[in-house]
Amino acid sequence: MATLSRPEEAPSGPRRVLWLLPALALLAPALLLSCGDSSTAPPPPPPPDVPRPTSVSISPASATLSALDETVQLTAEVRDQNQRPISGATVTWTNSDDSVVAVNASGLARAVGNGEATITASAGASAAGTATITVLQTAGTISVSPAADTLVAGDTLRLSAEALDANGRAVSGAAFSWSSSDPAVATVDTTGLVTAVSAGGAAIAATSRASGHMELLVIAPAPATINVSPDTVALAACTVRLSAAVLDQLGRVIGDAAVSWSSGRIRRDRGLRRAGCCRGRGYDRRYGHVGGGLRGRRCR
């Protein structure tokens, strides 16, 4: 008949603590694993922020346009809160002075008038950048009016000049300096008034960054017309005093011109005969030098 043995009783007191230590060592990894799977684990990281515009920069940051209708293309770069470029960001363009610059939706700026304007590119709720555009017309060509002329020495002529920019638009308020290629032939003052000095040719130039000129021909005064006074004589005596005025091409009196006088046969006139002036079968009048007289010969 089998006999049953009694189970060994667990030690008590200090011996019992020593008996439990190996068991605790085996259970420690399992306890640690169970703690990691508990409901107190940290939450997952938040999703990254959606890029939003925080800054805008414009290139070029400044530009100078020297002709009306000249253009410059502006480009805007938009960056997010992490300073990374935002591709395809919507940008709105505005300017501070429409009388100076016009800008379209793509950032193309066009010169309208002289002055300075600020171009602003905006993106998002508050991001914006600016660029400065200066319009300062400069002369590309200069035309002088008249383009050519002929003067008599001593005469004057007022010239005018117009400056055009590279696009053929008038440069308002352009200042000109005037010069003559040959002052011995013609001189010009600071206002463009030309004075003909002596016979010859000269070019009169106007300069304002660019330069333009006109061609001038100066000729010497020459007798063009002689006016005799009086031009009609009704003789009441046998002598009458005549005078002659010699005029140049411009109708000006040539004071020292030498005049020669001559006479031509005139028809018989009873009035002259009654006045006692006769010569043979006809009557004539004889011209002396300037200040001379008209004299008929008295009948016998």
mmCIF file of N, CA, C and O in Angstrom, residues 40-115:
data_model
loop_
_atom_site.group_PDB
_atom_site.id
_atom_site.type_symbol
_atom_site.label_atom_id
_atom_site.label_comp_id
_atom_site.label_asym_id
_atom_site.label_seq_id
_atom_site.Cartn_x
_atom_site.Cartn_y
_atom_site.Cartn_z
ATOM 1 N N THR A 40 -0.874 54.498 -19.931
ATOM 2 C CA THR A 40 -0.164 55.737 -19.633
ATOM 3 C C THR A 40 0.952 56.022 -20.637
ATOM 4 O O THR A 40 1.779 56.893 -20.418
ATOM 5 N N ALA A 41 0.999 55.358 -21.835
ATOM 6 C CA ALA A 41 2.030 55.581 -22.845
ATOM 7 C C ALA A 41 1.890 57.002 -23.424
ATOM 8 O O ALA A 41 0.779 57.522 -23.550
ATOM 9 N N PRO A 42 3.021 57.726 -23.834
ATOM 10 C CA PRO A 42 2.961 59.106 -24.380
ATOM 11 C C PRO A 42 2.193 59.142 -25.697
ATOM 12 O O PRO A 42 2.209 58.190 -26.463
ATOM 13 N N PRO A 43 1.499 60.279 -25.998
ATOM 14 C CA PRO A 43 0.717 60.391 -27.244
ATOM 15 C C PRO A 43 1.648 60.477 -28.462
ATOM 16 O O PRO A 43 2.813 60.865 -28.344
ATOM 17 N N PRO A 44 1.146 60.157 -29.653
ATOM 18 C CA PRO A 44 1.972 60.243 -30.875
ATOM 19 C C PRO A 44 2.273 61.701 -31.195
ATOM 20 O O PRO A 44 1.534 62.614 -30.808
ATOM 21 N N PRO A 45 3.384 61.997 -31.923
ATOM 22 C CA PRO A 45 3.734 63.395 -32.270
ATOM 23 C C PRO A 45 2.663 64.005 -33.167
ATOM 24 O O PRO A 45 2.047 63.316 -33.976
ATOM 25 N N PRO A 46 2.447 65.368 -33.077
ATOM 26 C CA PRO A 46 1.425 66.029 -33.911
ATOM 27 C C PRO A 46 1.872 66.069 -35.383
ATOM 28 O O PRO A 46 3.063 66.036 -35.671
ATOM 29 N N PRO A 47 0.929 66.166 -36.311
ATOM 30 C CA PRO A 47 1.295 66.256 -37.728
ATOM 31 C C PRO A 47 2.009 67.579 -37.997
ATOM 32 O O PRO A 47 1.798 68.562 -37.280
ATOM 33 N N PRO A 48 2.863 67.650 -39.025
ATOM 34 C CA PRO A 48 3.589 68.900 -39.333
ATOM 35 C C PRO A 48 2.613 70.011 -39.724
ATOM 36 O O PRO A 48 1.549 69.773 -40.285
ATOM 37 N N ASP A 49 3.030 71.306 -39.464
ATOM 38 C CA ASP A 49 2.196 72.460 -39.812
ATOM 39 C C ASP A 49 2.059 72.575 -41.328
ATOM 40 O O ASP A 49 2.995 72.299 -42.085
ATOM 41 N N VAL A 50 0.900 73.056 -41.770
ATOM 42 C CA VAL A 50 0.698 73.344 -43.189
ATOM 43 C C VAL A 50 1.499 74.605 -43.528
ATOM 44 O O VAL A 50 1.428 75.598 -42.806
ATOM 45 N N PRO A 51 2.294 74.592 -44.626
ATOM 46 C CA PRO A 51 3.082 75.788 -44.968
ATOM 47 C C PRO A 51 2.171 77.008 -45.147
ATOM 48 O O PRO A 51 1.154 76.939 -45.820
ATOM 49 N N ARG A 52 2.573 78.113 -44.561
ATOM 50 C CA ARG A 52 1.824 79.363 -44.709
ATOM 51 C C ARG A 52 2.820 80.496 -44.975
ATOM 52 O O ARG A 52 3.918 80.520 -44.405
ATOM 53 N N PRO A 53 2.453 81.450 -45.863
ATOM 54 C CA PRO A 53 3.378 82.535 -46.199
ATOM 55 C C PRO A 53 3.686 83.406 -44.996
ATOM 56 O O PRO A 53 2.787 83.852 -44.288
ATOM 57 N N THR A 54 4.961 83.641 -44.786
ATOM 58 C CA THR A 54 5.380 84.528 -43.701
ATOM 59 C C THR A 54 6.304 85.640 -44.189
ATOM 60 O O THR A 54 6.484 86.638 -43.487
ATOM 61 N N SER A 55 6.890 85.482 -45.384
ATOM 62 C CA SER A 55 7.761 86.543 -45.912
ATOM 63 C C SER A 55 7.734 86.526 -47.437
ATOM 64 O O SER A 55 7.520 85.469 -48.056
ATOM 65 N N VAL A 56 7.933 87.723 -48.032
ATOM 66 C CA VAL A 56 7.985 87.869 -49.491
ATOM 67 C C VAL A 56 9.174 88.753 -49.843
ATOM 68 O O VAL A 56 9.363 89.812 -49.231
ATOM 69 N N SER A 57 9.964 88.329 -50.802
ATOM 70 C CA SER A 57 11.073 89.156 -51.302
ATOM 71 C C SER A 57 10.912 89.332 -52.808
ATOM 72 O O SER A 57 10.498 88.409 -53.518
ATOM 73 N N ILE A 58 11.217 90.572 -53.312
ATOM 74 C CA ILE A 58 11.059 90.910 -54.724
ATOM 75 C C ILE A 58 12.429 91.090 -55.353
ATOM 76 O O ILE A 58 13.333 91.692 -54.761
ATOM 77 N N SER A 59 12.557 90.585 -56.563
ATOM 78 C CA SER A 59 13.799 90.764 -57.322
ATOM 79 C C SER A 59 13.469 91.324 -58.704
ATOM 80 O O SER A 59 12.547 90.814 -59.364
ATOM 81 N N PRO A 60 14.169 92.391 -59.152
ATOM 82 C CA PRO A 60 15.142 93.174 -58.388
ATOM 83 C C PRO A 60 14.453 94.033 -57.331
ATOM 84 O O PRO A 60 13.288 94.383 -57.481
ATOM 85 N N ALA A 61 15.213 94.388 -56.299
ATOM 86 C CA ALA A 61 14.648 95.189 -55.217
ATOM 87 C C ALA A 61 14.492 96.649 -55.615
ATOM 88 O O ALA A 61 13.705 97.373 -55.006
ATOM 89 N N SER A 62 15.218 97.089 -56.658
ATOM 90 C CA SER A 62 15.085 98.453 -57.166
ATOM 91 C C SER A 62 15.476 98.460 -58.639
ATOM 92 O O SER A 62 16.251 97.613 -59.087
ATOM 93 N N ALA A 63 14.924 99.410 -59.377
ATOM 94 C CA ALA A 63 15.232 99.538 -60.801
ATOM 95 C C ALA A 63 14.989 100.968 -61.237
ATOM 96 O O ALA A 63 14.132 101.662 -60.678
ATOM 97 N N THR A 64 15.773 101.433 -62.230
ATOM 98 C CA THR A 64 15.597 102.762 -62.812
ATOM 99 C C THR A 64 15.280 102.602 -64.293
ATOM 100 O O THR A 64 16.012 101.922 -65.020
ATOM 101 N N LEU A 65 14.184 103.231 -64.731
ATOM 102 C CA LEU A 65 13.755 103.185 -66.122
ATOM 103 C C LEU A 65 14.013 104.549 -66.749
ATOM 104 O O LEU A 65 13.623 105.571 -66.196
ATOM 105 N N SER A 66 14.679 104.574 -67.919
ATOM 106 C CA SER A 66 15.120 105.836 -68.524
ATOM 107 C C SER A 66 14.256 106.279 -69.698
ATOM 108 O O SER A 66 14.575 107.280 -70.339
ATOM 109 N N ALA A 67 13.185 105.543 -69.989
ATOM 110 C CA ALA A 67 12.288 105.928 -71.085
ATOM 111 C C ALA A 67 10.866 105.537 -70.729
ATOM 112 O O ALA A 67 10.638 104.516 -70.068
ATOM 113 N N LEU A 68 9.918 106.357 -71.141
ATOM 114 C CA LEU A 68 8.518 106.004 -70.930
ATOM 115 C C LEU A 68 8.193 104.761 -71.741
ATOM 116 O O LEU A 68 8.720 104.549 -72.835
ATOM 117 N N ASP A 69 7.331 103.907 -71.184
ATOM 118 C CA ASP A 69 6.944 102.613 -71.753
ATOM 119 C C ASP A 69 8.039 101.562 -71.626
ATOM 120 O O ASP A 69 7.850 100.429 -72.063
ATOM 121 N N GLU A 70 9.179 101.901 -71.031
ATOM 122 C CA GLU A 70 10.184 100.876 -70.728
ATOM 123 C C GLU A 70 9.649 99.987 -69.610
ATOM 124 O O GLU A 70 8.903 100.446 -68.742
ATOM 125 N N THR A 71 9.986 98.713 -69.618
ATOM 126 C CA THR A 71 9.437 97.767 -68.641
ATOM 127 C C THR A 71 10.546 97.036 -67.890
ATOM 128 O O THR A 71 11.690 96.961 -68.349
ATOM 129 N N VAL A 72 10.179 96.502 -66.735
ATOM 130 C CA VAL A 72 11.052 95.626 -65.972
ATOM 131 C C VAL A 72 10.188 94.538 -65.347
ATOM 132 O O VAL A 72 9.107 94.823 -64.819
ATOM 133 N N GLN A 73 10.632 93.291 -65.445
ATOM 134 C CA GLN A 73 9.890 92.171 -64.882
ATOM 135 C C GLN A 73 10.322 91.934 -63.433
ATOM 136 O O GLN A 73 11.501 91.701 -63.157
ATOM 137 N N LEU A 74 9.372 92.003 -62.522
ATOM 138 C CA LEU A 74 9.635 91.742 -61.111
ATOM 139 C C LEU A 74 9.189 90.318 -60.778
ATOM 140 O O LEU A 74 8.190 89.827 -61.303
ATOM 141 N N THR A 75 9.939 89.659 -59.920
ATOM 142 C CA THR A 75 9.575 88.314 -59.452
ATOM 143 C C THR A 75 9.532 88.318 -57.925
ATOM 144 O O THR A 75 10.328 89.000 -57.273
ATOM 145 N N ALA A 76 8.586 87.557 -57.381
ATOM 146 C CA ALA A 76 8.419 87.493 -55.920
ATOM 147 C C ALA A 76 8.682 86.073 -55.440
ATOM 148 O O ALA A 76 8.217 85.102 -56.053
ATOM 149 N N GLU A 77 9.438 85.948 -54.359
ATOM 150 C CA GLU A 77 9.673 84.649 -53.718
ATOM 151 C C GLU A 77 8.965 84.652 -52.369
ATOM 152 O O GLU A 77 9.207 85.524 -51.530
ATOM 153 N N VAL A 78 8.092 83.661 -52.148
ATOM 154 C CA VAL A 78 7.321 83.549 -50.909
ATOM 155 C C VAL A 78 7.910 82.416 -50.078
ATOM 156 O O VAL A 78 8.141 81.303 -50.596
ATOM 157 N N ARG A 79 8.138 82.658 -48.794
ATOM 158 C CA ARG A 79 8.674 81.637 -47.885
ATOM 159 C C ARG A 79 7.694 81.404 -46.734
ATOM 160 O O ARG A 79 6.962 82.304 -46.321
ATOM 161 N N ASP A 80 7.730 80.138 -46.220
ATOM 162 C CA ASP A 80 6.815 79.770 -45.137
ATOM 163 C C ASP A 80 7.441 80.034 -43.782
ATOM 164 O O ASP A 80 8.514 80.653 -43.675
ATOM 165 N N GLN A 81 6.755 79.529 -42.741
ATOM 166 C CA GLN A 81 7.203 79.764 -41.376
ATOM 167 C C GLN A 81 8.534 79.094 -41.061
ATOM 168 O O GLN A 81 9.202 79.448 -40.093
ATOM 169 N N ASN A 82 8.923 78.143 -41.900
ATOM 170 C CA ASN A 82 10.214 77.476 -41.723
ATOM 171 C C ASN A 82 11.265 78.006 -42.698
ATOM 172 O O ASN A 82 12.306 77.371 -42.896
ATOM 173 N N GLN A 83 10.948 79.154 -43.324
ATOM 174 C CA GLN A 83 11.841 79.790 -44.284
ATOM 175 C C GLN A 83 12.117 78.932 -45.521
ATOM 176 O O GLN A 83 13.149 79.042 -46.156
ATOM 177 N N ARG A 84 11.146 78.081 -45.835
ATOM 178 C CA ARG A 84 11.253 77.283 -47.049
ATOM 179 C C ARG A 84 10.389 77.911 -48.130
ATOM 180 O O ARG A 84 9.272 78.374 -47.856
ATOM 181 N N PRO A 85 10.891 77.982 -49.407
ATOM 182 C CA PRO A 85 10.098 78.587 -50.490
ATOM 183 C C PRO A 85 8.786 77.840 -50.699
ATOM 184 O O PRO A 85 8.725 76.614 -50.611
ATOM 185 N N ILE A 86 7.738 78.602 -50.963
ATOM 186 C CA ILE A 86 6.427 78.029 -51.272
ATOM 187 C C ILE A 86 6.222 78.138 -52.781
ATOM 188 O O ILE A 86 6.040 79.242 -53.319
ATOM 189 N N SER A 87 6.274 77.029 -53.457
ATOM 190 C CA SER A 87 6.114 77.039 -54.914
ATOM 191 C C SER A 87 4.651 77.273 -55.286
ATOM 192 O O SER A 87 3.745 76.683 -54.695
ATOM 193 N N GLY A 88 4.441 78.167 -56.267
ATOM 194 C CA GLY A 88 3.089 78.405 -56.758
ATOM 195 C C GLY A 88 2.223 79.243 -55.848
ATOM 196 O O GLY A 88 0.997 79.261 -56.023
ATOM 197 N N ALA A 89 2.816 79.942 -54.900
ATOM 198 C CA ALA A 89 2.024 80.786 -53.997
ATOM 199 C C ALA A 89 1.376 81.923 -54.777
ATOM 200 O O ALA A 89 1.969 82.496 -55.696
ATOM 201 N N THR A 90 0.156 82.268 -54.420
ATOM 202 C CA THR A 90 -0.559 83.370 -55.068
ATOM 203 C C THR A 90 -0.020 84.702 -54.558
ATOM 204 O O THR A 90 0.063 84.923 -53.346
ATOM 205 N N VAL A 91 0.345 85.584 -55.509
ATOM 206 C CA VAL A 91 0.924 86.888 -55.165
ATOM 207 C C VAL A 91 0.059 87.985 -55.789
ATOM 208 O O VAL A 91 -0.339 87.890 -56.951
ATOM 209 N N THR A 92 -0.212 89.028 -55.022
ATOM 210 C CA THR A 92 -0.953 90.194 -55.501
ATOM 211 C C THR A 92 -0.009 91.380 -55.602
ATOM 212 O O THR A 92 0.738 91.670 -54.659
ATOM 213 N N TRP A 93 -0.043 92.071 -56.775
ATOM 214 C CA TRP A 93 0.876 93.199 -57.028
ATOM 215 C C TRP A 93 0.109 94.526 -56.963
ATOM 216 O O TRP A 93 -0.955 94.665 -57.550
ATOM 217 N N THR A 94 0.674 95.504 -56.268
ATOM 218 C CA THR A 94 0.114 96.852 -56.206
ATOM 219 C C THR A 94 1.259 97.862 -56.262
ATOM 220 O O THR A 94 2.431 97.502 -56.060
ATOM 221 N N ASN A 95 0.922 99.134 -56.563
ATOM 222 C CA ASN A 95 1.957 100.170 -56.529
ATOM 223 C C ASN A 95 1.444 101.412 -55.830
ATOM 224 O O ASN A 95 0.236 101.589 -55.638
ATOM 225 N N SER A 96 2.375 102.292 -55.472
ATOM 226 C CA SER A 96 2.018 103.474 -54.681
ATOM 227 C C SER A 96 1.645 104.674 -55.542
ATOM 228 O O SER A 96 1.048 105.627 -55.031
ATOM 229 N N ASP A 97 1.984 104.668 -56.843
ATOM 230 C CA ASP A 97 1.720 105.836 -57.681
ATOM 231 C C ASP A 97 1.506 105.390 -59.124
ATOM 232 O O ASP A 97 2.459 105.120 -59.843
ATOM 233 N N ASP A 98 0.226 105.359 -59.543
ATOM 234 C CA ASP A 98 -0.090 104.926 -60.902
ATOM 235 C C ASP A 98 0.371 105.911 -61.955
ATOM 236 O O ASP A 98 0.464 105.557 -63.129
ATOM 237 N N SER A 99 0.658 107.175 -61.582
ATOM 238 C CA SER A 99 1.131 108.147 -62.560
ATOM 239 C C SER A 99 2.603 107.964 -62.892
ATOM 240 O O SER A 99 3.111 108.566 -63.834
ATOM 241 N N VAL A 100 3.286 107.128 -62.125
ATOM 242 C CA VAL A 100 4.710 106.872 -62.358
ATOM 243 C C VAL A 100 4.917 105.497 -62.978
ATOM 244 O O VAL A 100 5.657 105.345 -63.964
ATOM 245 N N VAL A 101 4.264 104.482 -62.406
ATOM 246 C CA VAL A 101 4.465 103.099 -62.842
ATOM 247 C C VAL A 101 3.122 102.384 -62.885
ATOM 248 O O VAL A 101 2.260 102.612 -62.038
ATOM 249 N N ALA A 102 2.968 101.524 -63.885
ATOM 250 C CA ALA A 102 1.827 100.609 -63.938
ATOM 251 C C ALA A 102 2.378 99.191 -63.801
ATOM 252 O O ALA A 102 3.395 98.854 -64.404
ATOM 253 N N VAL A 103 1.731 98.358 -62.989
ATOM 254 C CA VAL A 103 2.181 96.980 -62.783
ATOM 255 C C VAL A 103 1.003 96.044 -62.991
ATOM 256 O O VAL A 103 -0.112 96.318 -62.536
ATOM 257 N N ASN A 104 1.249 94.928 -63.709
ATOM 258 C CA ASN A 104 0.153 93.999 -63.981
ATOM 259 C C ASN A 104 0.186 92.828 -63.006
ATOM 260 O O ASN A 104 1.017 92.773 -62.085
ATOM 261 N N ALA A 105 -0.697 91.865 -63.217
ATOM 262 C CA ALA A 105 -0.857 90.760 -62.277
ATOM 263 C C ALA A 105 0.337 89.825 -62.248
ATOM 264 O O ALA A 105 0.490 89.050 -61.297
ATOM 265 N N SER A 106 1.191 89.884 -63.264
ATOM 266 C CA SER A 106 2.363 89.007 -63.292
ATOM 267 C C SER A 106 3.622 89.707 -62.807
ATOM 268 O O SER A 106 4.712 89.126 -62.838
ATOM 269 N N GLY A 107 3.508 90.976 -62.374
ATOM 270 C CA GLY A 107 4.668 91.693 -61.853
ATOM 271 C C GLY A 107 5.455 92.454 -62.896
ATOM 272 O O GLY A 107 6.576 92.884 -62.621
ATOM 273 N N LEU A 108 4.879 92.662 -64.091
ATOM 274 C CA LEU A 108 5.561 93.445 -65.120
ATOM 275 C C LEU A 108 5.278 94.924 -64.868
ATOM 276 O O LEU A 108 4.127 95.370 -64.950
ATOM 277 N N ALA A 109 6.333 95.703 -64.587
ATOM 278 C CA ALA A 109 6.189 97.134 -64.294
ATOM 279 C C ALA A 109 6.550 97.933 -65.539
ATOM 280 O O ALA A 109 7.555 97.668 -66.188
ATOM 281 N N ARG A 110 5.736 98.973 -65.846
ATOM 282 C CA ARG A 110 5.937 99.801 -67.038
ATOM 283 C C ARG A 110 5.993 101.274 -66.633
ATOM 284 O O ARG A 110 5.171 101.744 -65.852
ATOM 285 N N ALA A 111 6.985 102.005 -67.184
ATOM 286 C CA ALA A 111 7.148 103.421 -66.870
ATOM 287 C C ALA A 111 6.031 104.241 -67.505
ATOM 288 O O ALA A 111 5.752 104.107 -68.691
ATOM 289 N N VAL A 112 5.411 105.103 -66.685
ATOM 290 C CA VAL A 112 4.317 105.957 -67.159
ATOM 291 C C VAL A 112 4.722 107.428 -67.125
ATOM 292 O O VAL A 112 4.425 108.190 -68.042
ATOM 293 N N GLY A 113 5.414 107.841 -66.074
ATOM 294 C CA GLY A 113 5.844 109.230 -65.943
ATOM 295 C C GLY A 113 7.040 109.315 -65.023
ATOM 296 O O GLY A 113 7.338 108.376 -64.259
ATOM 297 N N ASN A 114 7.746 110.432 -65.074
ATOM 298 C CA ASN A 114 8.928 110.606 -64.242
ATOM 299 C C ASN A 114 8.555 110.666 -62.768
ATOM 300 O O ASN A 114 7.547 111.275 -62.388
ATOM 301 N N GLY A 115 9.370 110.018 -61.935
ATOM 302 C CA GLY A 115 9.119 109.999 -60.501
ATOM 303 C C GLY A 115 9.566 108.678 -59.889
ATOM 304 O O GLY A 115 10.345 107.922 -60.495
#
